[in-house]
PDB file of C-alpha atoms and ligand atoms in Angstrom:
ATOM      1  CA  UNK A   1     189.236 176.243 221.151  1.00 81.00           C
ATOM      2  CA  UNK A   2     192.085 174.133 219.250  1.00 96.00           C
ATOM      3  CA  UNK A   3     190.795 170.338 218.351  1.00 98.00           C
ATOM      4  CA  UNK A   4     194.507 169.340 219.701  1.00 98.00           C
ATOM      5  CA  UNK A   5     196.370 171.103 222.249  1.00 98.00           C
ATOM      6  CA  UNK A   6     199.541 170.903 223.014  1.00 98.00           C
ATOM      7  CA  UNK A   7     201.247 170.744 226.546  1.00 98.00           C
ATOM      8  CA  UNK A   8     204.428 171.332 227.958  1.00 98.00           C
ATOM      9  CA  UNK A   9     205.187 169.492 231.124  1.00 96.00           C
ATOM     10  CA  UNK A  10     208.687 169.149 232.083  1.00 97.00           C
ATOM     11  CA  UNK A  11     210.555 167.022 229.706  1.00 98.00           C
ATOM     12  CA  UNK A  12     207.088 165.447 228.459  1.00 98.00           C
ATOM     13  CA  UNK A  13     205.109 167.313 225.584  1.00 98.00           C
ATOM     14  CA  UNK A  14     200.976 166.162 226.215  1.00 98.00           C
ATOM     15  CA  UNK A  15     198.531 166.251 223.409  1.00 98.00           C
ATOM     16  CA  UNK A  16     195.538 166.522 223.822  1.00 98.00           C
ATOM     17  CA  UNK A  17     192.598 165.693 221.486  1.00 98.00           C
ATOM     18  CA  UNK A  18     189.843 168.074 222.057  1.00 98.00           C
ATOM     19  CA  UNK A  19     186.462 167.263 219.766  1.00 98.00           C
ATOM     20  CA  UNK A  20     184.323 166.549 222.566  1.00 98.00           C
ATOM     21  CA  UNK A  21     181.615 166.945 221.017  1.00 97.00           C
ATOM     22  CA  UNK A  22     182.121 164.733 218.542  1.00 98.00           C
ATOM     23  CA  UNK A  23     183.782 162.096 221.008  1.00 98.00           C
ATOM     24  CA  UNK A  24     186.983 163.416 219.482  1.00 98.00           C
ATOM     25  CA  UNK A  25     186.501 161.559 215.862  1.00 98.00           C
ATOM     26  CA  UNK A  26     189.258 163.161 213.625  1.00 98.00           C
ATOM     27  CA  UNK A  27     189.631 165.095 210.863  1.00 98.00           C
ATOM     28  CA  UNK A  28     192.301 165.083 208.483  1.00 97.00           C
ATOM     29  CA  UNK A  29     193.288 169.293 209.785  1.00 97.00           C
ATOM     30  CA  UNK A  30     193.591 167.523 213.272  1.00 98.00           C
ATOM     31  CA  UNK A  31     195.810 164.057 211.697  1.00 98.00           C
ATOM     32  CA  UNK A  32     197.593 167.229 210.119  1.00 98.00           C
ATOM     33  CA  UNK A  33     198.422 168.955 213.762  1.00 98.00           C
ATOM     34  CA  UNK A  34     199.171 165.398 215.379  1.00 98.00           C
ATOM     35  CA  UNK A  35     201.829 164.024 212.904  1.00 98.00           C
ATOM     36  CA  UNK A  36     203.879 167.951 212.734  1.00 98.00           C
ATOM     37  CA  UNK A  37     203.386 167.900 216.474  1.00 98.00           C
ATOM     38  CA  UNK A  38     205.315 164.457 216.265  1.00 98.00           C
ATOM     39  CA  UNK A  39     207.899 164.851 213.492  1.00 98.00           C
ATOM     40  CA  UNK A  40     208.635 168.211 215.211  1.00 98.00           C
ATOM     41  CA  UNK A  41     209.057 166.742 218.562  1.00 98.00           C
ATOM     42  CA  UNK A  42     211.222 163.953 217.350  1.00 98.00           C
ATOM     43  CA  UNK A  43     213.738 166.648 216.201  1.00 98.00           C
ATOM     44  CA  UNK A  44     213.552 168.063 219.486  1.00 98.00           C
ATOM     45  CA  UNK A  45     216.006 167.633 221.873  1.00 96.00           C
ATOM     46  CA  UNK A  46     214.407 169.411 225.265  1.00 98.00           C
ATOM     47  CA  UNK A  47     211.082 166.403 224.361  1.00 98.00           C
ATOM     48  CA  UNK A  48     212.016 163.306 226.027  1.00 98.00           C
ATOM     49  CA  UNK A  49     208.291 161.750 226.357  1.00 98.00           C
ATOM     50  CA  UNK A  50     205.161 162.175 224.436  1.00 99.00           C
ATOM     51  CA  UNK A  51     201.726 161.976 226.397  1.00 98.00           C
ATOM     52  CA  UNK A  52     198.665 161.314 224.177  1.00 98.00           C
ATOM     53  CA  UNK A  53     195.048 161.577 226.171  1.00 98.00           C
ATOM     54  CA  UNK A  54     191.838 162.579 224.947  1.00 98.00           C
ATOM     55  CA  UNK A  55     189.174 163.643 227.191  1.00 97.00           C
ATOM     56  CA  UNK A  56     186.728 162.466 229.707  1.00 96.00           C
ATOM     57  CA  UNK A  57     184.163 160.457 228.011  1.00 97.00           C
ATOM     58  CA  UNK A  58     186.964 159.813 224.850  1.00 98.00           C
ATOM     59  CA  UNK A  59     189.911 158.700 223.638  1.00 98.00           C
ATOM     60  CA  UNK A  60     188.424 159.518 220.280  1.00 98.00           C
ATOM     61  CA  UNK A  61     185.720 157.403 218.570  1.00 98.00           C
ATOM     62  CA  UNK A  62     188.292 157.425 215.485  1.00 98.00           C
ATOM     63  CA  UNK A  63     188.102 158.988 211.822  1.00 98.00           C
ATOM     64  CA  UNK A  64     185.488 160.966 211.272  1.00 98.00           C
ATOM     65  CA  UNK A  65     182.874 159.086 209.613  1.00 97.00           C
ATOM     66  CA  UNK A  66     181.808 162.112 207.358  1.00 96.00           C
ATOM     67  CA  UNK A  67     184.934 162.743 206.429  1.00 96.00           C
ATOM     68  CA  UNK A  68     184.820 158.769 204.994  1.00 95.00           C
ATOM     69  CA  UNK A  69     182.423 159.541 202.891  1.00 93.00           C
ATOM     70  CA  UNK A  70     182.835 162.313 201.804  1.00 92.00           C
ATOM     71  CA  UNK A  71     186.305 163.525 201.297  1.00 92.00           C
ATOM     72  CA  UNK A  72     187.999 159.766 201.752  1.00 91.00           C
ATOM     73  CA  UNK A  73     191.585 159.618 202.229  1.00 90.00           C
ATOM     74  CA  UNK A  74     193.225 159.092 198.838  1.00 84.00           C
ATOM     75  CA  UNK A  75     196.977 157.659 199.166  1.00 83.00           C
ATOM     76  CA  UNK A  76     199.020 157.720 201.464  1.00 83.00           C
ATOM     77  CA  UNK A  77     200.361 161.451 200.996  1.00 89.00           C
ATOM     78  CA  UNK A  78     197.168 162.004 203.086  1.00 94.00           C
ATOM     79  CA  UNK A  79     196.733 163.390 206.414  1.00 97.00           C
ATOM     80  CA  UNK A  80     196.199 159.526 207.922  1.00 96.00           C
ATOM     81  CA  UNK A  81     199.373 157.929 207.055  1.00 96.00           C
ATOM     82  CA  UNK A  82     201.463 161.420 207.241  1.00 97.00           C
ATOM     83  CA  UNK A  83     199.936 160.583 210.731  1.00 98.00           C
ATOM     84  CA  UNK A  84     200.295 156.798 210.978  1.00 97.00           C
ATOM     85  CA  UNK A  85     204.122 156.928 209.377  1.00 97.00           C
ATOM     86  CA  UNK A  86     204.840 159.727 212.450  1.00 98.00           C
ATOM     87  CA  UNK A  87     203.815 157.429 215.029  1.00 98.00           C
ATOM     88  CA  UNK A  88     204.849 154.284 213.791  1.00 98.00           C
ATOM     89  CA  UNK A  89     208.623 155.736 212.946  1.00 98.00           C
ATOM     90  CA  UNK A  90     208.396 157.938 215.951  1.00 98.00           C
ATOM     91  CA  UNK A  91     212.102 157.798 217.449  1.00 98.00           C
ATOM     92  CA  UNK A  92     211.102 158.922 221.654  1.00 98.00           C
ATOM     93  CA  UNK A  93     208.589 156.872 223.862  1.00 98.00           C
ATOM     94  CA  UNK A  94     204.557 157.791 223.342  1.00 98.00           C
ATOM     95  CA  UNK A  95     202.437 157.104 226.010  1.00 99.00           C
ATOM     96  CA  UNK A  96     199.102 156.727 225.597  1.00 99.00           C
ATOM     97  CA  UNK A  97     195.925 157.409 228.387  1.00 99.00           C
ATOM     98  CA  UNK A  98     192.667 156.454 227.145  1.00 99.00           C
ATOM     99  CA  UNK A  99     189.472 157.447 228.640  1.00 98.00           C
ATOM    100  CA  UNK A 100     185.768 156.034 227.381  1.00 98.00           C
ATOM    101  CA  UNK A 101     185.470 155.252 224.219  1.00 98.00           C
ATOM    102  CA  UNK A 102     188.760 154.349 221.333  1.00 99.00           C
ATOM    103  CA  UNK A 103     187.574 153.206 218.053  1.00 98.00           C
ATOM    104  CA  UNK A 104     189.352 152.031 214.823  1.00 98.00           C
ATOM    105  CA  UNK A 105     192.130 153.969 215.156  1.00 98.00           C
ATOM    106  CA  UNK A 106     191.738 154.399 218.722  1.00 98.00           C
ATOM    107  CA  UNK A 107     192.469 151.602 219.768  1.00 99.00           C
ATOM    108  CA  UNK A 108     195.306 150.533 216.315  1.00 98.00           C
ATOM    109  CA  UNK A 109     196.684 153.744 217.341  1.00 98.00           C
ATOM    110  CA  UNK A 110     197.735 152.014 220.626  1.00 98.00           C
ATOM    111  CA  UNK A 111     199.262 149.090 218.952  1.00 98.00           C
ATOM    112  CA  UNK A 112     202.482 151.512 218.499  1.00 98.00           C
ATOM    113  CA  UNK A 113     202.568 152.970 222.080  1.00 98.00           C
ATOM    114  CA  UNK A 114     205.180 152.143 223.967  1.00 98.00           C
ATOM    115  CA  UNK A 115     203.218 152.548 227.099  1.00 98.00           C
ATOM    116  CA  UNK A 116     199.289 152.554 227.975  1.00 99.00           C
ATOM    117  CA  UNK A 117     197.413 153.383 230.861  1.00 99.00           C
ATOM    118  CA  UNK A 118     193.162 153.234 230.357  1.00 99.00           C
ATOM    119  CA  UNK A 119     190.519 153.318 233.099  1.00 98.00           C
ATOM    120  CA  UNK A 120     189.167 149.633 233.666  1.00 98.00           C
ATOM    121  CA  UNK A 121     185.466 150.862 231.844  1.00 98.00           C
ATOM    122  CA  UNK A 122     187.185 152.353 228.627  1.00 98.00           C
ATOM    123  CA  UNK A 123     185.453 151.173 225.789  1.00 98.00           C
ATOM    124  CA  UNK A 124     188.110 149.390 222.601  1.00 98.00           C
ATOM    125  CA  UNK A 125     187.250 148.530 219.568  1.00 98.00           C
ATOM    126  CA  UNK A 126     187.826 148.258 215.745  1.00 98.00           C
ATOM    127  CA  UNK A 127     184.964 147.710 213.778  1.00 98.00           C
ATOM    128  CA  UNK A 128     186.722 147.660 210.610  1.00 98.00           C
ATOM    129  CA  UNK A 129     184.987 145.205 209.349  1.00 98.00           C
ATOM    130  CA  UNK A 130     181.401 146.196 210.771  1.00 98.00           C
ATOM    131  CA  UNK A 131     181.989 149.480 208.739  1.00 98.00           C
ATOM    132  CA  UNK A 132     183.084 147.356 205.216  1.00 98.00           C
ATOM    133  CA  UNK A 133     186.557 148.200 205.875  1.00 98.00           C
ATOM    134  CA  UNK A 134     189.513 146.534 206.735  1.00 98.00           C
ATOM    135  CA  UNK A 135     192.145 146.884 209.388  1.00 98.00           C
ATOM    136  CA  UNK A 136     195.075 149.692 209.294  1.00 97.00           C
ATOM    137  CA  UNK A 137     197.953 151.037 211.268  1.00 98.00           C
ATOM    138  CA  UNK A 138     200.037 147.888 210.878  1.00 98.00           C
ATOM    139  CA  UNK A 139     196.909 146.275 213.151  1.00 98.00           C
ATOM    140  CA  UNK A 140     196.420 143.156 210.971  1.00 98.00           C
ATOM    141  CA  UNK A 141     199.991 142.136 211.827  1.00 98.00           C
ATOM    142  CA  UNK A 142     200.798 143.835 215.392  1.00 98.00           C
ATOM    143  CA  UNK A 143     197.239 142.559 217.133  1.00 98.00           C
ATOM    144  CA  UNK A 144     197.276 139.018 216.623  1.00 98.00           C
ATOM    145  CA  UNK A 145     201.593 139.429 217.372  1.00 98.00           C
ATOM    146  CA  UNK A 146     200.301 140.496 221.343  1.00 98.00           C
ATOM    147  CA  UNK A 147     196.800 138.148 221.542  1.00 98.00           C
ATOM    148  CA  UNK A 148     197.183 135.466 219.139  1.00 98.00           C
ATOM    149  CA  UNK A 149     195.379 134.736 216.214  1.00 98.00           C
ATOM    150  CA  UNK A 150     192.025 133.159 217.952  1.00 98.00           C
ATOM    151  CA  UNK A 151     191.208 135.956 220.132  1.00 98.00           C
ATOM    152  CA  UNK A 152     192.453 138.759 217.076  1.00 98.00           C
ATOM    153  CA  UNK A 153     190.216 137.265 214.535  1.00 98.00           C
ATOM    154  CA  UNK A 154     186.668 137.033 217.133  1.00 98.00           C
ATOM    155  CA  UNK A 155     187.863 140.897 218.008  1.00 98.00           C
ATOM    156  CA  UNK A 156     188.051 141.763 213.646  1.00 98.00           C
ATOM    157  CA  UNK A 157     185.502 139.359 212.640  1.00 98.00           C
ATOM    158  CA  UNK A 158     183.001 140.574 215.104  1.00 98.00           C
ATOM    159  CA  UNK A 159     183.974 144.529 215.785  1.00 98.00           C
ATOM    160  CA  UNK A 160     183.023 143.632 219.162  1.00 98.00           C
ATOM    161  CA  UNK A 161     183.365 146.075 222.098  1.00 98.00           C
ATOM    162  CA  UNK A 162     186.012 145.628 224.680  1.00 98.00           C
ATOM    163  CA  UNK A 163     186.925 147.390 228.386  1.00 98.00           C
ATOM    164  CA  UNK A 164     190.024 148.224 229.511  1.00 98.00           C
ATOM    165  CA  UNK A 165     189.927 146.054 231.929  1.00 98.00           C
ATOM    166  CA  UNK A 166     190.489 143.230 228.972  1.00 98.00           C
ATOM    167  CA  UNK A 167     193.045 145.424 227.323  1.00 98.00           C
ATOM    168  CA  UNK A 168     194.702 144.883 230.035  1.00 98.00           C
ATOM    169  CA  UNK A 169     194.878 141.279 230.272  1.00 98.00           C
ATOM    170  CA  UNK A 170     195.631 141.094 226.398  1.00 98.00           C
ATOM    171  CA  UNK A 171     198.904 143.378 227.339  1.00 98.00           C
ATOM    172  CA  UNK A 172     198.061 146.057 224.870  1.00 98.00           C
ATOM    173  CA  UNK A 173     197.211 148.268 228.356  1.00 98.00           C
ATOM    174  CA  UNK A 174     200.425 148.548 231.102  1.00 98.00           C
ATOM    175  CA  UNK A 175     198.266 149.517 233.908  1.00 98.00           C
ATOM    176  CA  UNK A 176     195.042 150.610 234.650  1.00 98.00           C
ATOM    177  CA  UNK A 177     194.248 153.677 236.567  1.00 98.00           C
ATOM    178  CA  UNK A 178     191.106 156.471 237.355  1.00 98.00           C
ATOM    179  CA  UNK A 179     193.361 158.945 236.263  1.00 98.00           C
ATOM    180  CA  UNK A 180     195.447 157.270 233.393  1.00 98.00           C
ATOM    181  CA  UNK A 181     196.631 161.102 232.210  1.00 98.00           C
ATOM    182  CA  UNK A 182     198.511 161.456 235.368  1.00 98.00           C
ATOM    183  CA  UNK A 183     199.670 158.027 235.974  1.00 98.00           C
ATOM    184  CA  UNK A 184     201.247 158.225 231.736  1.00 98.00           C
ATOM    185  CA  UNK A 185     202.983 161.521 232.763  1.00 98.00           C
ATOM    186  CA  UNK A 186     203.681 160.673 236.059  1.00 98.00           C
ATOM    187  CA  UNK A 187     205.801 157.669 234.174  1.00 98.00           C
ATOM    188  CA  UNK A 188     207.174 160.648 231.380  1.00 98.00           C
ATOM    189  CA  UNK A 189     208.914 162.056 233.733  1.00 98.00           C
ATOM    190  CA  UNK A 190     210.447 159.111 234.765  1.00 98.00           C
ATOM    191  CA  UNK A 191     211.478 157.806 231.447  1.00 98.00           C
ATOM    192  CA  UNK A 192     212.585 161.471 231.313  1.00 98.00           C
ATOM    193  CA  UNK A 193     214.870 161.886 233.659  1.00 98.00           C
ATOM    194  CA  UNK A 194     216.988 158.329 232.418  1.00 98.00           C
ATOM    195  CA  UNK A 195     219.749 159.203 229.554  1.00 98.00           C
ATOM    196  CA  UNK A 196     217.732 159.963 226.524  1.00 98.00           C
ATOM    197  CA  UNK A 197     220.337 158.206 224.057  1.00 98.00           C
ATOM    198  CA  UNK A 198     219.881 155.015 225.920  1.00 98.00           C
ATOM    199  CA  UNK A 199     216.344 155.563 225.687  1.00 98.00           C
ATOM    200  CA  UNK A 200     215.890 156.206 222.230  1.00 98.00           C
ATOM    201  CA  UNK A 201     218.155 153.456 221.222  1.00 98.00           C
ATOM    202  CA  UNK A 202     216.145 151.156 223.645  1.00 98.00           C
ATOM    203  CA  UNK A 203     212.923 152.042 221.545  1.00 98.00           C
ATOM    204  CA  UNK A 204     215.280 151.115 218.299  1.00 98.00           C
ATOM    205  CA  UNK A 205     216.075 148.427 219.474  1.00 98.00           C
ATOM    206  CA  UNK A 206     212.529 146.806 220.573  1.00 98.00           C
ATOM    207  CA  UNK A 207     210.708 147.876 217.002  1.00 97.00           C
ATOM    208  CA  UNK A 208     213.664 146.824 215.438  1.00 97.00           C
ATOM    209  CA  UNK A 209     212.509 142.914 215.027  1.00 96.00           C
ATOM    210  CA  UNK A 210     209.244 143.906 213.515  1.00 96.00           C
ATOM    211  CA  UNK A 211     209.394 147.376 212.173  1.00 97.00           C
ATOM    212  CA  UNK A 212     209.490 146.589 208.542  1.00 97.00           C
ATOM    213  CA  UNK A 213     207.140 144.225 208.720  1.00 98.00           C
ATOM    214  CA  UNK A 214     204.708 146.490 210.047  1.00 98.00           C
ATOM    215  CA  UNK A 215     205.502 149.303 207.292  1.00 97.00           C
ATOM    216  CA  UNK A 216     205.024 147.029 204.474  1.00 97.00           C
ATOM    217  CA  UNK A 217     201.086 145.839 206.134  1.00 98.00           C
ATOM    218  CA  UNK A 218     200.606 148.888 206.612  1.00 97.00           C
ATOM    219  CA  UNK A 219     200.564 149.849 203.207  1.00 95.00           C
ATOM    220  CA  UNK A 220     199.116 146.549 202.090  1.00 96.00           C
ATOM    221  CA  UNK A 221     196.114 147.932 204.461  1.00 97.00           C
ATOM    222  CA  UNK A 222     196.300 151.232 202.806  1.00 95.00           C
ATOM    223  CA  UNK A 223     195.370 150.157 199.339  1.00 95.00           C
ATOM    224  CA  UNK A 224     192.533 147.720 200.376  1.00 97.00           C
ATOM    225  CA  UNK A 225     191.224 150.333 202.570  1.00 96.00           C
ATOM    226  CA  UNK A 226     190.919 152.253 200.122  1.00 95.00           C
ATOM    227  CA  UNK A 227     189.275 150.211 198.100  1.00 96.00           C
ATOM    228  CA  UNK A 228     186.752 149.144 200.788  1.00 97.00           C
ATOM    229  CA  UNK A 229     185.938 153.066 200.985  1.00 96.00           C
ATOM    230  CA  UNK A 230     184.687 153.353 198.271  1.00 95.00           C
ATOM    231  CA  UNK A 231     182.319 150.013 197.877  1.00 97.00           C
ATOM    232  CA  UNK A 232     178.254 150.119 199.143  1.00 97.00           C
ATOM    233  CA  UNK A 233     179.490 148.190 201.917  1.00 98.00           C
ATOM    234  CA  UNK A 234     181.276 150.893 203.378  1.00 98.00           C
ATOM    235  CA  UNK A 235     179.108 153.319 202.049  1.00 97.00           C
ATOM    236  CA  UNK A 236     175.972 152.173 203.144  1.00 97.00           C
ATOM    237  CA  UNK A 237     177.058 151.833 206.690  1.00 97.00           C
ATOM    238  CA  UNK A 238     178.629 155.394 206.805  1.00 97.00           C
ATOM    239  CA  UNK A 239     175.519 156.494 205.325  1.00 96.00           C
ATOM    240  CA  UNK A 240     173.967 154.656 208.307  1.00 96.00           C
ATOM    241  CA  UNK A 241     175.316 156.266 211.071  1.00 96.00           C
ATOM    242  CA  UNK A 242     174.671 159.367 209.905  1.00 95.00           C
ATOM    243  CA  UNK A 243     171.048 158.618 209.327  1.00 93.00           C
ATOM    244  CA  UNK A 244     170.936 157.413 212.873  1.00 83.00           C
ATOM    245  CA  UNK A 245     172.239 161.153 213.590  1.00 70.00           C
ATOM    246  CA  UNK A 246     170.397 162.826 211.484  1.00 68.00           C
ATOM    247  CA  UNK A 247     167.463 160.826 213.213  1.00 61.00           C
ATOM    248  CA  UNK A 248     168.366 161.517 217.127  1.00 53.00           C
ATOM    249  CA  UNK A 249     168.830 165.015 216.127  1.00 48.00           C
ATOM    250  CA  UNK A 250     165.646 165.490 215.115  1.00 42.00           C
ATOM    251  CA  UNK A 251     163.862 163.410 218.530  1.00 31.00           C
TER     252      UNK A 251
HETATM  253  N1  COA B 301     182.065 160.373 213.318  1.00 56.19           N
HETATM  254  C1  COA B 301     181.833 161.507 213.042  1.00 56.19           C
HETATM  255  N2  COA B 301     181.145 161.883 214.543  1.00 56.19           N
HETATM  256  C2  COA B 301     181.393 161.269 215.348  1.00 56.19           C
HETATM  257  C3  COA B 301     181.874 159.755 214.597  1.00 56.19           C
HETATM  258  C4  COA B 301     182.865 159.531 214.067  1.00 56.19           C
HETATM  259  N3  COA B 301     183.672 158.596 214.308  1.00 56.19           N
HETATM  260  N4  COA B 301     181.628 159.290 216.512  1.00 56.19           N
HETATM  261  C5  COA B 301     180.309 160.288 216.937  1.00 56.19           C
HETATM  262  N5  COA B 301     180.649 160.940 216.532  1.00 56.19           N
HETATM  263  C6  COA B 301     179.693 162.272 216.459  1.00 56.19           C
HETATM  264  C7  COA B 301     178.328 161.738 216.274  1.00 56.19           C
HETATM  265  O1  COA B 301     177.994 161.723 215.508  1.00 56.19           O
HETATM  266  C8  COA B 301     177.169 161.962 217.377  1.00 56.19           C
HETATM  267  O2  COA B 301     176.808 163.852 216.515  1.00 56.19           O
HETATM  268  P1  COA B 301     175.419 164.777 217.069  1.00 56.19           P
HETATM  269  O3  COA B 301     175.824 165.070 218.554  1.00 56.19           O
HETATM  270  O4  COA B 301     176.150 165.673 216.586  1.00 56.19           O
HETATM  271  O5  COA B 301     174.622 163.870 216.302  1.00 56.19           O
HETATM  272  C9  COA B 301     178.193 162.633 219.026  1.00 56.19           C
HETATM  273  O6  COA B 301     179.717 162.642 218.602  1.00 56.19           O
HETATM  274  C10 COA B 301     178.322 162.358 219.962  1.00 56.19           C
HETATM  275  O7  COA B 301     178.576 160.548 219.625  1.00 56.19           O
HETATM  276  P2  COA B 301     177.338 159.545 220.280  1.00 56.19           P
HETATM  277  O8  COA B 301     176.789 158.427 219.335  1.00 56.19           O
HETATM  278  O9  COA B 301     175.887 160.347 220.076  1.00 56.19           O
HETATM  279  O10 COA B 301     177.891 159.498 221.927  1.00 56.19           O
HETATM  280  P3  COA B 301     177.856 157.609 222.582  1.00 56.19           P
HETATM  281  O11 COA B 301     177.931 157.467 223.170  1.00 56.19           O
HETATM  282  O12 COA B 301     176.242 157.535 222.404  1.00 56.19           O
HETATM  283  O13 COA B 301     178.621 157.209 221.437  1.00 56.19           O
HETATM  284  C11 COA B 301     180.631 155.913 220.014  1.00 56.19           C
HETATM  285  C12 COA B 301     179.654 156.631 221.372  1.00 56.19           C
HETATM  286  C13 COA B 301     181.613 156.339 219.402  1.00 56.19           C
HETATM  287  C14 COA B 301     180.210 154.466 220.888  1.00 56.19           C
HETATM  288  C15 COA B 301     179.652 156.424 218.352  1.00 56.19           C
HETATM  289  O14 COA B 301     179.741 157.947 218.306  1.00 56.19           O
HETATM  290  C16 COA B 301     180.334 155.527 217.701  1.00 56.19           C
HETATM  291  O15 COA B 301     179.736 154.519 217.356  1.00 56.19           O
HETATM  292  N6  COA B 301     180.638 156.181 216.712  1.00 56.19           N
HETATM  293  C17 COA B 301     181.666 155.868 215.540  1.00 56.19           C
HETATM  294  C18 COA B 301     183.046 155.052 215.691  1.00 56.19           C
HETATM  295  C19 COA B 301     183.027 154.914 214.611  1.00 56.19           C
HETATM  296  O16 COA B 301     182.821 153.380 213.638  1.00 56.19           O
HETATM  297  N7  COA B 301     184.434 155.306 213.589  1.00 56.19           N
HETATM  298  C20 COA B 301     185.348 155.025 213.048  1.00 56.19           C
HETATM  299  C21 COA B 301     185.921 153.751 213.341  1.00 56.19           C
HETATM  300  S1  COA B 301     187.130 152.994 211.326  1.00 56.19           S
END
């Protein structure tokens, strides 16, 4: 079974992350499929919106930690950056449906979505500092813009988890729902019935004030992130996570 499922529902493309045994942790191959699907959808006039969802227990647990250790992204030409640039530049509405864990890029990608639906008990986190890393995906600009410096600092520097309910109160989530996928598809259908050029132009205008700034921050973050991946702080954190798993598996 593919780790990224694609469904067409009317004028909506639904991309579902499907690696539940690993909490939907994302591998280079999965980033590549997501980026290719988004780039194809951008040029397909019959697709008006894209919905991204995960599994019942995880939207995504972020980048695969084994890959961070063994095959870290080497530059802006790596699959994770292709995916980040694809969501940053995607011209049509991008709607996320979040349940369970949304870790790292699982939360930062929401900052690029136009609408987000989540369960109130979803568990979001951006534990970059905890892992010896730095924020990515433009989140060091987009997150404080959304929630203010004080809350952004607290969440980035402690790495703590926050609920879907808290994310709703911050303005990161549009609406709480027990069935965020159904709600996301419903709203995607409504938007799909709107005049498509007006939708695309409106999205571009909404993003125009900070699009260029986000591109520049993403590049700066990428440089620091790549350096951090090779640091002792990060490698120890990755090995710690992986060894706990091994011990857990043996118990
Ligand atoms: N990379 C690789 N494997 C991961 C993973 C990740 N990011 N997240 C989860 N997994 C794997 C676990 O190793 C485990 O595999 P195993 O069953 O073969 O041992 C499986 O997914 C289930 O995860 P588990 O930790 O047992 O689930 P949980 O419900 O107790 O906890 C999380 C869920 C998401 C809180 C926890 O898995 C976690 O913290 N993951 C790491 C998240 C992270 O730091 N991502 C990077 C952000 S930059």
